[in-house]
Amino acid sequence: MKKFRKVLDGLTTSSPGATVGSPSCGSAAGTPTAAPTPKEIDVQETLVSENFQLCKTVRHGFPYQPTALAFDPVQKILAIGSRSGGVRILGRPGVDCYCQHESGAAVLQLQFLINEGALVSACADDTLHLWNLRQRRPAILHSLKFNRERITFCHLPFQSKWLYVGTERGNTHIVNIESFVLSGYVIMWNKAIELSTKTHPGPVVHLSDSPKDEGKLLIGFESGTIVQWDLRGKKADFRIYYDEAIHSVSWHHEGKQFMCSHSDGSLTLWNLRNTTKPFQVTFPHGKIQKDARKESCKPILKVEYKTCRNSEPFVIFSGGLSYDKAGRRPALTIMHGKAITVLEMDYPIVEFMVLCETPYNNEVQEPYAVVVLLEKDLIVVDLTQSNYPVFENPYPMDIHESPVTCTAYFADCPPDIIPILYSIGAKHKKTGYSQKEWPISGGTWTLGSHTYPEIIITGHADGSIKFWDASAITLQMLYKMKTSKVFEKPKPGEGRAAELVEEDPFAIQMVSWCPQSRMFCVVGISAHIILYRFSKYDANTQIVSLEVRLQCDSDDVISPSENENNPSFSEPSSHSPQPHHQHQHPASPGSRTPEGIKDSIPCLKVKDRAVRVPPGYQSELVIQLLWVDGEPPQQITSLDINSAYGLLAFGNCNGLAVVDYLQKTVILCMSTLDLYGSTDPYQRLTRSPRRNRQSTSEFCMRGLSNFYSDSKKRIRTSYQSLTELTDNQQSIDMERNKSPTSDHVNGHCTSPTSQPCSAGKPRIPMGPEGPRLTRRGPGRPPFRKAQSAACMEISLPVSHTEGHASRRAMLQQLHGVTMYSHDEHHSTTSYCWSDRESRENSFTRSRSSSVSSIDRDTKEAVTTLQFGESYGRKNDVLPTPCLWVGTSLGVVLLIPMSIPTDQEERMEEPVTMGVSGAVLMLKGSVLRFSFLDCMGALIQPPYEVWRDHNAPEDPDRLRRRKLVHFSPSSSQDACGDGHLAVVCSERQAKVFLMPSQSCLFVHNITESSFVLRADVVSVCNSVCLACFCANGHVMTLSLPSLRPLMDVNYLPLTDMRIARTFYFTNGGQALYLSSPTEVQRITYSQEMCDNLQEMLGELFTPIETPEAQNRGFLKGFFGGNAHTFDREELFGEAAAGKASRSLAQHIPGQGGVEGMKVAASGVVGELARARIALDERGQRLGELEERTALMMTSAESFSKHAHELMLKCKDKKWYQF
């Protein structure tokens, strides 16, 4: 426990310039009388560094770029390898584990040690790894690095400790799984083929042991050569030379036949009695043409030949479709007897695997399902039903159904919200799934004691929103909604719709959700906002639309030579849009200027008819920004909604607007500069008198500045400035800077504060619109494609030749800003994950030095907003509703509001706002506000208790709004009125005492990087400030003293996907999109790290291995007994010798007991180790018991036959034999 006390004497020395003086505060000057002084602040902080530790918890979603698949038929767990070196292991719902190879090499193949709790992975860097799955966090036990040969195929027979490894040179090596060292036994390619063969057979593409005899190894070479190798005799039993390349081989369980798939789309069936030619050749999808020639078909990449007891065998394969049928989707073909079923897939097939009842390859297989791994999905087909339905996937594999563009994370939600969302979402679930249970049911998982309701919200490029239940480190979809249903569908070829036909006009940029009031608000890329209310009843509603003209316009810019030292600024002309202030008549909505330029029209058309909406979230209000003089509206950069006030505020690079959603009116629409009035803290220099033109879209949202010097070879981005003009500025085609401060130039003002348009009224549906021009505004389309957070991968160049245009590209990725210019040739580095990416996206570094954005441009974006009870001026005695506004120049503005308290007056009387509130200053763009009381407790914003507006009316009960307020003075009898305001920017954090506006604490978070995300969160019954920086550091600071508690270099910013989706929440948790298809959750709480082992699922559960079928004495004696084959005699060091040391290098891993010591310490670790040792001992005893029983059965059989033979021969004479 440590107490922090601050006195006024130390404030100025600890934070130079931290407190803004009276001249900057305008009307807020004066000393409050009732507010506490800093010496009275006595906060007892409880958080210490030992409360924090950063670690990954769980990863959700579909593995990105999958490459390999494996299944343990006894444990019933599935493993998926990926191109980035990741391995996902899945069991029953709740059993989901992610492992990562440190090398990051692609996973080529996975092999389970069936029912052994281990997994072998072969990677593209020619390394084999053995994973221990008997611990909740798997670890590598051994690694074996091949130095001179490249791995192409691996095979591990059931219940064998010797792994066969095929290589690109055609050789086959054998690895001991227990010691992970190479055997001296090698099958060289030149020994496998005939000496007379003149060509190399190619890489090994298949290895398998014969079901009839484990001492026979079938080797398939890519060229079409197949060899059965006698392991005992060290010679080839037979060799097959086929004209077509081989892709896969599958045995019949009796070991007398096998089937091959080939590159010409054919399947060949071979009989061991005659290997000179195939027993059967079929082209499943190759029809005979008129000229008696077969259709050319695509290769069959894999085939599986599985037998059944009571029906014909299954032949299942991927590929093989004819080339002639263009546009056909990838397919999986199931041949069962004479019936052929083709299952078309949405994505290319990466791998498939047939699930069978038995793990033994010499028994009837009885397949019951097929797991199909696609490029972007995982499906399981039920083979036990004739129509082959798919199983309902219990894992959240469809997060990327449409690319994710934003995320939100809410921990400790109201407990009733999850069941309600689930009940409504369950009504819209798909049907037609298999009625059987999900076959991947391995592992164990129990609901831990440290759980609470958590919800994750994802916004997508197609305008859809998904709510996910994230409680207890699982993920399950609750509810899905589509925001595009609010708008009319764009018709191709008609007007502005023709410009959007290939775009994503409904993509979600940000969301704001109040779980208590269940109000939900989304911001779209088309500069639109949709407000939703929650209802359990369906309804017929008429969607109300508001159109806001939030655009800064001006004519020529003042020359520095005319007014460099005394720049003049206009006073705000009005606090709300009023018609009598205008001096020019704007065009009516949907009209165009005589030159054909769009003006006063929105980007999308809202449905103008009553629509039937189902239960759930129902749209109540749509707000759209308008085109102005051919310029598209700038995208919205900040949003906040407060259900208690009934207000919604949003801002962009042009200004701020506040909407009363109860009265459906706009109560404030002003440029950012007009918000200052006479309190502007900056002496802004005007721009150069060049007459070049520059698009106003280049000065939107948050800017970029203060890049690293070239010697540090890093990138610095700041929201303070959007562009830094280099020496070759003359080559840029620039538009005149349009600023709302041009009153002194041309005698009139065209700022948004004087535009009447239809900002204050609901939009009236209009008739048919006039002719539309298909050409776009000056130099760019009305939107860009949706900046999907899932489609952003960037490289960080260190060259010295990039231009400043790249900074606009990074800004566009980070905040969804449309920035076009004619100097894109400066950008030299590009990236692309999919075709959805636009051409201007790059991430490069500027040659120019850092220049203050204040000297470059007078525009600043509204970067964050927060409603709350606060003190708008220094001399305020009581808290009032206020709107806190943060800008890209580090300025904090307080706007006090007057809101009628009576419910009837609230619906009729207007809300008034005074913009001459306080002004505070920070370094860098403002990111987050939060409020604490004088005891250091978090003050929640007021909210309205949810009530269903569509519920049936109760005449005996008045439908009144129930508001919940958290007053700053409710629990502060000791220190009087007042509260603490926590403000965090991209460079520093400050704590102010309100209403005196004294800066109590200041902490410079970073000098070399910048903060991407900051949140005030609850951890261990206290609060702290959590920050994520662009250099990958995750930091926590105590409140209110801003002491550093944790600073971990966790995740370097390698792509903008992470920056746009990183989100902190309460309980010490956070998430981000780790790949375009996966969500990674992390924790920075020591308590949760300690309990993580309890929350994770067990991958391995002790299960008795199924007994092999009794083959009978005579059948085993005459048919060749596989159990008599002793691999140790052949492959052991005594018989085969040691392998060359230069061929492969053994690397010990950190798994096993050592890894377990890290994962679990103390008594828990000892118990876990004892349990594993007991399981292993029990398993060995079980195996010994099985062997004993087998020997007893054989002995009884032998005794029986001997007795029968004795009885038969007892009375015979010697000459009768």
PDB file of N, CA and C in Angstrom, residues 155-228:
ATOM      1  N   HIS A 155       5.586 -41.164 -42.362  1.00  0.00           N
ATOM      2  CA  HIS A 155       4.590 -42.186 -42.014  1.00  0.00           C
ATOM      3  C   HIS A 155       4.995 -42.840 -40.705  1.00  0.00           C
ATOM      4  N   LEU A 156       4.029 -42.909 -39.777  1.00  0.00           N
ATOM      5  CA  LEU A 156       4.254 -43.547 -38.486  1.00  0.00           C
ATOM      6  C   LEU A 156       3.231 -44.652 -38.310  1.00  0.00           C
ATOM      7  N   PRO A 157       3.646 -45.928 -38.379  1.00  0.00           N
ATOM      8  CA  PRO A 157       2.689 -47.022 -38.181  1.00  0.00           C
ATOM      9  C   PRO A 157       2.105 -46.999 -36.772  1.00  0.00           C
ATOM     10  N   PHE A 158       0.888 -47.528 -36.662  1.00  0.00           N
ATOM     11  CA  PHE A 158       0.207 -47.584 -35.368  1.00  0.00           C
ATOM     12  C   PHE A 158       0.996 -48.466 -34.403  1.00  0.00           C
ATOM     13  N   GLN A 159       1.177 -47.950 -33.180  1.00  0.00           N
ATOM     14  CA  GLN A 159       1.877 -48.635 -32.094  1.00  0.00           C
ATOM     15  C   GLN A 159       3.341 -48.946 -32.449  1.00  0.00           C
ATOM     16  N   SER A 160       3.936 -48.064 -33.247  1.00  0.00           N
ATOM     17  CA  SER A 160       5.348 -48.211 -33.589  1.00  0.00           C
ATOM     18  C   SER A 160       6.112 -47.001 -33.078  1.00  0.00           C
ATOM     19  N   LYS A 161       7.376 -47.227 -32.746  1.00  0.00           N
ATOM     20  CA  LYS A 161       8.216 -46.108 -32.310  1.00  0.00           C
ATOM     21  C   LYS A 161       9.222 -45.712 -33.391  1.00  0.00           C
ATOM     22  N   TRP A 162       9.019 -46.208 -34.615  1.00  0.00           N
ATOM     23  CA  TRP A 162       9.922 -45.884 -35.716  1.00  0.00           C
ATOM     24  C   TRP A 162       9.150 -45.134 -36.793  1.00  0.00           C
ATOM     25  N   LEU A 163       9.626 -43.937 -37.108  1.00  0.00           N
ATOM     26  CA  LEU A 163       8.985 -43.054 -38.071  1.00  0.00           C
ATOM     27  C   LEU A 163       9.725 -43.124 -39.395  1.00  0.00           C
ATOM     28  N   TYR A 164       8.995 -43.410 -40.484  1.00  0.00           N
ATOM     29  CA  TYR A 164       9.578 -43.419 -41.820  1.00  0.00           C
ATOM     30  C   TYR A 164       9.523 -42.000 -42.391  1.00  0.00           C
ATOM     31  N   VAL A 165      10.646 -41.526 -42.939  1.00  0.00           N
ATOM     32  CA  VAL A 165      10.748 -40.163 -43.474  1.00  0.00           C
ATOM     33  C   VAL A 165      11.256 -40.246 -44.916  1.00  0.00           C
ATOM     34  N   GLY A 166      10.419 -39.827 -45.852  1.00  0.00           N
ATOM     35  CA  GLY A 166      10.811 -39.768 -47.253  1.00  0.00           C
ATOM     36  C   GLY A 166      11.347 -38.398 -47.602  1.00  0.00           C
ATOM     37  N   THR A 167      12.297 -38.353 -48.543  1.00  0.00           N
ATOM     38  CA  THR A 167      12.950 -37.088 -48.868  1.00  0.00           C
ATOM     39  C   THR A 167      12.825 -36.773 -50.355  1.00  0.00           C
ATOM     40  N   GLU A 168      13.246 -35.556 -50.673  1.00  0.00           N
ATOM     41  CA  GLU A 168      13.173 -35.087 -52.050  1.00  0.00           C
ATOM     42  C   GLU A 168      14.121 -35.866 -52.962  1.00  0.00           C
ATOM     43  N   ARG A 169      15.195 -36.395 -52.439  1.00  0.00           N
ATOM     44  CA  ARG A 169      16.132 -37.178 -53.253  1.00  0.00           C
ATOM     45  C   ARG A 169      15.645 -38.596 -53.517  1.00  0.00           C
ATOM     46  N   GLY A 170      14.541 -38.978 -52.893  1.00  0.00           N
ATOM     47  CA  GLY A 170      14.010 -40.310 -53.096  1.00  0.00           C
ATOM     48  C   GLY A 170      14.439 -41.310 -52.058  1.00  0.00           C
ATOM     49  N   ASN A 171      15.188 -40.893 -51.036  1.00  0.00           N
ATOM     50  CA  ASN A 171      15.636 -41.799 -49.989  1.00  0.00           C
ATOM     51  C   ASN A 171      14.602 -41.878 -48.873  1.00  0.00           C
ATOM     52  N   THR A 172      14.658 -42.966 -48.129  1.00  0.00           N
ATOM     53  CA  THR A 172      13.767 -43.153 -46.984  1.00  0.00           C
ATOM     54  C   THR A 172      14.614 -43.393 -45.740  1.00  0.00           C
ATOM     55  N   HIS A 173      14.457 -42.498 -44.741  1.00  0.00           N
ATOM     56  CA  HIS A 173      15.180 -42.608 -43.485  1.00  0.00           C
ATOM     57  C   HIS A 173      14.214 -43.043 -42.394  1.00  0.00           C
ATOM     58  N   ILE A 174      14.764 -43.533 -41.298  1.00  0.00           N
ATOM     59  CA  ILE A 174      13.954 -44.048 -40.202  1.00  0.00           C
ATOM     60  C   ILE A 174      14.416 -43.384 -38.908  1.00  0.00           C
ATOM     61  N   VAL A 175      13.457 -42.811 -38.174  1.00  0.00           N
ATOM     62  CA  VAL A 175      13.744 -42.046 -36.952  1.00  0.00           C
ATOM     63  C   VAL A 175      13.123 -42.752 -35.759  1.00  0.00           C
ATOM     64  N   ASN A 176      13.884 -42.886 -34.686  1.00  0.00           N
ATOM     65  CA  ASN A 176      13.384 -43.431 -33.435  1.00  0.00           C
ATOM     66  C   ASN A 176      12.621 -42.320 -32.699  1.00  0.00           C
ATOM     67  N   ILE A 177      11.339 -42.549 -32.447  1.00  0.00           N
ATOM     68  CA  ILE A 177      10.510 -41.513 -31.831  1.00  0.00           C
ATOM     69  C   ILE A 177      10.916 -41.249 -30.382  1.00  0.00           C
ATOM     70  N   GLU A 178      11.371 -42.280 -29.670  1.00  0.00           N
ATOM     71  CA  GLU A 178      11.704 -42.104 -28.255  1.00  0.00           C
ATOM     72  C   GLU A 178      12.945 -41.245 -28.065  1.00  0.00           C
ATOM     73  N   SER A 179      13.983 -41.525 -28.824  1.00  0.00           N
ATOM     74  CA  SER A 179      15.229 -40.754 -28.678  1.00  0.00           C
ATOM     75  C   SER A 179      15.365 -39.665 -29.725  1.00  0.00           C
ATOM     76  N   PHE A 180      14.545 -39.731 -30.762  1.00  0.00           N
ATOM     77  CA  PHE A 180      14.555 -38.774 -31.867  1.00  0.00           C
ATOM     78  C   PHE A 180      15.935 -38.688 -32.528  1.00  0.00           C
ATOM     79  N   VAL A 181      16.495 -39.841 -32.819  1.00  0.00           N
ATOM     80  CA  VAL A 181      17.747 -39.920 -33.558  1.00  0.00           C
ATOM     81  C   VAL A 181      17.529 -40.826 -34.756  1.00  0.00           C
ATOM     82  N   LEU A 182      18.355 -40.628 -35.770  1.00  0.00           N
ATOM     83  CA  LEU A 182      18.244 -41.407 -36.990  1.00  0.00           C
ATOM     84  C   LEU A 182      18.805 -42.810 -36.805  1.00  0.00           C
ATOM     85  N   SER A 183      18.131 -43.764 -37.433  1.00  0.00           N
ATOM     86  CA  SER A 183      18.660 -45.119 -37.486  1.00  0.00           C
ATOM     87  C   SER A 183      19.668 -45.217 -38.632  1.00  0.00           C
ATOM     88  N   GLY A 184      20.553 -46.154 -38.505  1.00  0.00           N
ATOM     89  CA  GLY A 184      21.501 -46.380 -39.587  1.00  0.00           C
ATOM     90  C   GLY A 184      20.886 -47.092 -40.785  1.00  0.00           C
ATOM     91  N   TYR A 185      19.647 -47.555 -40.631  1.00  0.00           N
ATOM     92  CA  TYR A 185      18.934 -48.241 -41.715  1.00  0.00           C
ATOM     93  C   TYR A 185      18.404 -47.179 -42.678  1.00  0.00           C
ATOM     94  N   VAL A 186      18.835 -47.207 -43.927  1.00  0.00           N
ATOM     95  CA  VAL A 186      18.402 -46.248 -44.943  1.00  0.00           C
ATOM     96  C   VAL A 186      18.016 -47.016 -46.201  1.00  0.00           C
ATOM     97  N   ILE A 187      16.898 -46.640 -46.807  1.00  0.00           N
ATOM     98  CA  ILE A 187      16.496 -47.200 -48.102  1.00  0.00           C
ATOM     99  C   ILE A 187      16.872 -46.171 -49.161  1.00  0.00           C
ATOM    100  N   MET A 188      17.953 -46.394 -49.868  1.00  0.00           N
ATOM    101  CA  MET A 188      18.421 -45.461 -50.890  1.00  0.00           C
ATOM    102  C   MET A 188      17.599 -45.642 -52.162  1.00  0.00           C
ATOM    103  N   TRP A 189      17.405 -44.559 -52.865  1.00  0.00           N
ATOM    104  CA  TRP A 189      16.552 -44.605 -54.049  1.00  0.00           C
ATOM    105  C   TRP A 189      17.128 -45.519 -55.131  1.00  0.00           C
ATOM    106  N   ASN A 190      18.453 -45.555 -55.239  1.00  0.00           N
ATOM    107  CA  ASN A 190      19.052 -46.374 -56.305  1.00  0.00           C
ATOM    108  C   ASN A 190      18.998 -47.860 -55.979  1.00  0.00           C
ATOM    109  N   LYS A 191      18.789 -48.191 -54.682  1.00  0.00           N
ATOM    110  CA  LYS A 191      18.585 -49.590 -54.319  1.00  0.00           C
ATOM    111  C   LYS A 191      17.124 -49.990 -54.521  1.00  0.00           C
ATOM    112  N   ALA A 192      16.229 -49.012 -54.351  1.00  0.00           N
ATOM    113  CA  ALA A 192      14.805 -49.316 -54.460  1.00  0.00           C
ATOM    114  C   ALA A 192      14.402 -49.594 -55.905  1.00  0.00           C
ATOM    115  N   ILE A 193      14.985 -48.878 -56.857  1.00  0.00           N
ATOM    116  CA  ILE A 193      14.624 -49.079 -58.259  1.00  0.00           C
ATOM    117  C   ILE A 193      15.609 -50.048 -58.897  1.00  0.00           C
ATOM    118  N   GLU A 194      15.273 -50.483 -60.098  1.00  0.00           N
ATOM    119  CA  GLU A 194      16.159 -51.398 -60.819  1.00  0.00           C
ATOM    120  C   GLU A 194      17.404 -50.673 -61.299  1.00  0.00           C
ATOM    121  N   LEU A 195      18.491 -51.397 -61.361  1.00  0.00           N
ATOM    122  CA  LEU A 195      19.751 -50.797 -61.785  1.00  0.00           C
ATOM    123  C   LEU A 195      19.682 -50.332 -63.237  1.00  0.00           C
ATOM    124  N   SER A 196      18.819 -50.952 -64.026  1.00  0.00           N
ATOM    125  CA  SER A 196      18.730 -50.590 -65.443  1.00  0.00           C
ATOM    126  C   SER A 196      17.978 -49.294 -65.661  1.00  0.00           C
ATOM    127  N   THR A 197      17.288 -48.789 -64.631  1.00  0.00           N
ATOM    128  CA  THR A 197      16.531 -47.551 -64.779  1.00  0.00           C
ATOM    129  C   THR A 197      17.482 -46.372 -64.904  1.00  0.00           C
ATOM    130  N   LYS A 198      17.273 -45.547 -65.921  1.00  0.00           N
ATOM    131  CA  LYS A 198      18.211 -44.457 -66.213  1.00  0.00           C
ATOM    132  C   LYS A 198      17.780 -43.119 -65.606  1.00  0.00           C
ATOM    133  N   THR A 199      16.540 -43.029 -65.178  1.00  0.00           N
ATOM    134  CA  THR A 199      16.052 -41.739 -64.674  1.00  0.00           C
ATOM    135  C   THR A 199      15.794 -41.831 -63.176  1.00  0.00           C
ATOM    136  N   HIS A 200      15.904 -40.675 -62.520  1.00  0.00           N
ATOM    137  CA  HIS A 200      15.624 -40.592 -61.088  1.00  0.00           C
ATOM    138  C   HIS A 200      14.115 -40.717 -60.865  1.00  0.00           C
ATOM    139  N   PRO A 201      13.687 -41.483 -59.884  1.00  0.00           N
ATOM    140  CA  PRO A 201      12.240 -41.682 -59.699  1.00  0.00           C
ATOM    141  C   PRO A 201      11.524 -40.462 -59.125  1.00  0.00           C
ATOM    142  N   GLY A 202      12.262 -39.467 -58.642  1.00  0.00           N
ATOM    143  CA  GLY A 202      11.631 -38.282 -58.076  1.00  0.00           C
ATOM    144  C   GLY A 202      11.494 -38.367 -56.574  1.00  0.00           C
ATOM    145  N   PRO A 203      10.909 -37.355 -55.954  1.00  0.00           N
ATOM    146  CA  PRO A 203      10.741 -37.350 -54.495  1.00  0.00           C
ATOM    147  C   PRO A 203       9.785 -38.449 -54.045  1.00  0.00           C
ATOM    148  N   VAL A 204       9.921 -38.814 -52.785  1.00  0.00           N
ATOM    149  CA  VAL A 204       8.995 -39.764 -52.170  1.00  0.00           C
ATOM    150  C   VAL A 204       7.696 -39.029 -51.850  1.00  0.00           C
ATOM    151  N   VAL A 205       6.573 -39.538 -52.382  1.00  0.00           N
ATOM    152  CA  VAL A 205       5.276 -38.902 -52.131  1.00  0.00           C
ATOM    153  C   VAL A 205       4.375 -39.784 -51.283  1.00  0.00           C
ATOM    154  N   HIS A 206       4.789 -41.027 -51.037  1.00  0.00           N
ATOM    155  CA  HIS A 206       3.950 -41.899 -50.205  1.00  0.00           C
ATOM    156  C   HIS A 206       4.811 -42.955 -49.515  1.00  0.00           C
ATOM    157  N   LEU A 207       4.435 -43.241 -48.264  1.00  0.00           N
ATOM    158  CA  LEU A 207       5.038 -44.323 -47.490  1.00  0.00           C
ATOM    159  C   LEU A 207       3.930 -44.977 -46.668  1.00  0.00           C
ATOM    160  N   SER A 208       3.870 -46.304 -46.686  1.00  0.00           N
ATOM    161  CA  SER A 208       2.905 -47.009 -45.851  1.00  0.00           C
ATOM    162  C   SER A 208       3.331 -48.455 -45.708  1.00  0.00           C
ATOM    163  N   ASP A 209       3.013 -49.023 -44.550  1.00  0.00           N
ATOM    164  CA  ASP A 209       3.328 -50.425 -44.348  1.00  0.00           C
ATOM    165  C   ASP A 209       2.137 -51.274 -44.800  1.00  0.00           C
ATOM    166  N   SER A 210       2.414 -52.455 -45.268  1.00  0.00           N
ATOM    167  CA  SER A 210       1.369 -53.339 -45.767  1.00  0.00           C
ATOM    168  C   SER A 210       0.486 -53.804 -44.621  1.00  0.00           C
ATOM    169  N   PRO A 211      -0.848 -53.745 -44.770  1.00  0.00           N
ATOM    170  CA  PRO A 211      -1.714 -54.271 -43.713  1.00  0.00           C
ATOM    171  C   PRO A 211      -1.500 -55.762 -43.479  1.00  0.00           C
ATOM    172  N   LYS A 212      -1.053 -56.459 -44.505  1.00  0.00           N
ATOM    173  CA  LYS A 212      -0.852 -57.909 -44.400  1.00  0.00           C
ATOM    174  C   LYS A 212       0.437 -58.246 -43.660  1.00  0.00           C
ATOM    175  N   ASP A 213       1.449 -57.402 -43.847  1.00  0.00           N
ATOM    176  CA  ASP A 213       2.757 -57.688 -43.248  1.00  0.00           C
ATOM    177  C   ASP A 213       3.466 -56.374 -42.968  1.00  0.00           C
ATOM    178  N   GLU A 214       3.705 -56.079 -41.700  1.00  0.00           N
ATOM    179  CA  GLU A 214       4.359 -54.818 -41.329  1.00  0.00           C
ATOM    180  C   GLU A 214       5.816 -54.782 -41.777  1.00  0.00           C
ATOM    181  N   GLY A 215       6.347 -55.902 -42.161  1.00  0.00           N
ATOM    182  CA  GLY A 215       7.720 -55.929 -42.651  1.00  0.00           C
ATOM    183  C   GLY A 215       7.857 -55.521 -44.099  1.00  0.00           C
ATOM    184  N   LYS A 216       6.744 -55.170 -44.748  1.00  0.00           N
ATOM    185  CA  LYS A 216       6.755 -54.697 -46.133  1.00  0.00           C
ATOM    186  C   LYS A 216       6.390 -53.217 -46.153  1.00  0.00           C
ATOM    187  N   LEU A 217       7.203 -52.397 -46.772  1.00  0.00           N
ATOM    188  CA  LEU A 217       6.985 -50.954 -46.848  1.00  0.00           C
ATOM    189  C   LEU A 217       6.736 -50.558 -48.295  1.00  0.00           C
ATOM    190  N   LEU A 218       5.594 -49.921 -48.549  1.00  0.00           N
ATOM    191  CA  LEU A 218       5.257 -49.462 -49.891  1.00  0.00           C
ATOM    192  C   LEU A 218       5.760 -48.034 -50.067  1.00  0.00           C
ATOM    193  N   ILE A 219       6.579 -47.819 -51.083  1.00  0.00           N
ATOM    194  CA  ILE A 219       7.176 -46.507 -51.341  1.00  0.00           C
ATOM    195  C   ILE A 219       6.666 -46.014 -52.688  1.00  0.00           C
ATOM    196  N   GLY A 220       6.064 -44.832 -52.686  1.00  0.00           N
ATOM    197  CA  GLY A 220       5.584 -44.223 -53.922  1.00  0.00           C
ATOM    198  C   GLY A 220       6.438 -43.032 -54.287  1.00  0.00           C
ATOM    199  N   PHE A 221       6.926 -43.025 -55.548  1.00  0.00           N
ATOM    200  CA  PHE A 221       7.729 -41.911 -56.048  1.00  0.00           C
ATOM    201  C   PHE A 221       6.877 -41.052 -56.983  1.00  0.00           C
ATOM    202  N   GLU A 222       7.217 -39.782 -57.059  1.00  0.00           N
ATOM    203  CA  GLU A 222       6.402 -38.831 -57.814  1.00  0.00           C
ATOM    204  C   GLU A 222       6.283 -39.199 -59.297  1.00  0.00           C
ATOM    205  N   SER A 223       7.310 -39.794 -59.863  1.00  0.00           N
ATOM    206  CA  SER A 223       7.323 -40.072 -61.305  1.00  0.00           C
ATOM    207  C   SER A 223       6.333 -41.146 -61.706  1.00  0.00           C
ATOM    208  N   GLY A 224       5.807 -41.921 -60.765  1.00  0.00           N
ATOM    209  CA  GLY A 224       4.908 -43.018 -61.085  1.00  0.00           C
ATOM    210  C   GLY A 224       5.462 -44.362 -60.695  1.00  0.00           C
ATOM    211  N   THR A 225       6.630 -44.395 -60.107  1.00  0.00           N
ATOM    212  CA  THR A 225       7.247 -45.645 -59.670  1.00  0.00           C
ATOM    213  C   THR A 225       6.763 -46.011 -58.272  1.00  0.00           C
ATOM    214  N   ILE A 226       6.383 -47.295 -58.110  1.00  0.00           N
ATOM    215  CA  ILE A 226       5.955 -47.803 -56.811  1.00  0.00           C
ATOM    216  C   ILE A 226       6.810 -49.028 -56.488  1.00  0.00           C
ATOM    217  N   VAL A 227       7.329 -49.073 -55.279  1.00  0.00           N
ATOM    218  CA  VAL A 227       8.197 -50.169 -54.857  1.00  0.00           C
ATOM    219  C   VAL A 227       7.694 -50.702 -53.530  1.00  0.00           C
ATOM    220  N   GLN A 228       7.554 -52.036 -53.424  1.00  0.00           N
ATOM    221  CA  GLN A 228       7.314 -52.640 -52.117  1.00  0.00           C
ATOM    222  C   GLN A 228       8.641 -53.176 -51.607  1.00  0.00           C
TER     223      GLN A 228
END
